[in-house]
XYZ file of C-alpha atoms in Angstrom:
123
model
C -17.107 -64.714 14.400
C -13.948 -64.214 16.475
C -10.914 -62.794 14.687
C -7.725 -64.799 14.494
C -4.647 -62.944 15.644
C -2.100 -62.714 12.865
C 1.520 -63.526 13.591
C 2.355 -59.903 12.714
C -0.114 -58.654 15.318
C 1.303 -60.999 17.972
C 4.809 -59.816 17.113
C 3.642 -56.202 17.403
C 1.995 -56.860 20.771
C 5.196 -58.468 22.049
C 7.320 -55.593 20.755
C 4.963 -52.989 22.257
C 5.240 -54.722 25.636
C 9.035 -54.770 25.349
C 9.009 -51.110 24.332
C 6.834 -50.305 27.341
C 9.312 -51.968 29.704
C 12.313 -50.334 28.061
C 10.721 -46.869 28.171
C 9.903 -47.319 31.864
C 13.536 -48.185 32.555
C 14.854 -45.357 30.379
C 12.583 -42.869 32.123
C 14.508 -43.426 35.346
C 17.828 -43.072 33.546
C 16.682 -39.830 31.947
C 15.676 -38.388 35.299
C 19.039 -39.386 36.815
C 20.844 -37.667 33.915
C 18.844 -34.479 34.429
C 16.822 -34.907 31.237
C 13.345 -34.360 32.674
C 11.743 -33.555 29.308
C 13.105 -36.768 27.803
C 11.953 -38.665 30.883
C 8.413 -37.384 30.409
C 8.533 -38.409 26.745
C 9.578 -41.892 27.854
C 6.603 -42.054 30.231
C 4.246 -41.088 27.395
C 5.855 -43.576 25.035
C 5.612 -46.317 27.680
C 1.936 -45.555 28.267
C 1.091 -45.484 24.566
C 3.018 -48.695 23.890
C 1.136 -50.479 26.639
C -2.227 -49.114 25.512
C -1.507 -50.150 21.933
C -0.668 -53.718 23.022
C -3.757 -53.894 25.218
C -6.058 -52.678 22.446
C -4.608 -55.124 19.919
C -5.148 -58.016 22.343
C -8.757 -56.974 22.949
C -9.432 -56.294 19.306
C -8.058 -59.631 18.185
C -10.231 -61.563 20.632
C -13.489 -59.683 20.028
C -16.203 -60.539 17.578
C -15.876 -58.455 14.411
C -16.549 -54.852 15.401
C -15.475 -52.329 12.784
C -15.531 -49.353 15.148
C -13.192 -51.129 17.558
C -10.903 -52.145 14.690
C -10.723 -48.548 13.488
C -10.016 -47.269 16.997
C -7.284 -49.872 17.491
C -5.727 -48.942 14.133
C -5.726 -45.269 15.143
C -4.108 -46.118 18.476
C -1.375 -48.088 16.724
C -0.782 -45.155 14.377
C -0.576 -42.680 17.262
C 1.729 -44.967 19.231
C 4.005 -45.259 16.189
C 4.150 -41.457 15.929
C 5.042 -41.140 19.613
C 7.732 -43.820 19.343
C 9.307 -42.115 16.329
C 9.252 -38.733 18.036
C 10.859 -40.183 21.162
C 13.422 -42.123 19.098
C 14.409 -38.953 17.248
C 15.039 -37.209 20.570
C 17.069 -40.163 21.860
C 19.286 -40.033 18.779
C 20.170 -36.398 19.557
C 21.998 -37.527 22.704
C 25.528 -38.910 22.976
C 24.342 -41.809 25.116
C 24.693 -45.291 23.504
C 21.905 -46.647 25.713
C 19.585 -43.956 24.332
C 20.601 -44.929 20.794
C 19.744 -48.569 21.551
C 16.383 -47.438 22.941
C 15.781 -45.405 19.793
C 16.443 -48.453 17.614
C 13.911 -50.501 19.582
C 11.305 -47.727 19.383
C 11.792 -47.458 15.629
C 11.358 -51.229 15.174
C 8.200 -51.075 17.260
C 6.921 -48.035 15.347
C 7.472 -49.869 12.057
C 5.519 -52.884 13.325
C 2.710 -50.638 14.576
C 2.585 -49.004 11.153
C 2.282 -52.410 9.501
C -0.500 -53.427 11.867
C -2.323 -50.138 11.312
C -2.387 -50.825 7.582
C -3.436 -54.468 8.159
C -6.314 -53.491 10.437
C -7.532 -50.740 8.124
C -7.697 -53.251 5.290
C -9.774 -55.585 7.475
C -12.054 -52.782 8.724
């Protein structure tokens, strides 16, 4: 039986993709501002956001597989941690663009947390 994608999961996938794009853009800005460490965090956050979205899309279209569901839930949880860590660092700057990025990462992290809980209940 194929799983139906919940509206919350679709929203999370969309937000993770947006977060990925934003982190990619912010990475360049960080490098230009001489914030190499922050730039590397943005790269990691971008990668994890993209991986999280990809796993949710695969998981939602697969036949029920509890191991895959658990792995996807773990990935969402790890991505949420990375987004929060990166957002906290962005908030330490004086840059309004970084603060906007932090707000987006926190929204995405919250959605990933919701999806993690949803998937663990289904698994």
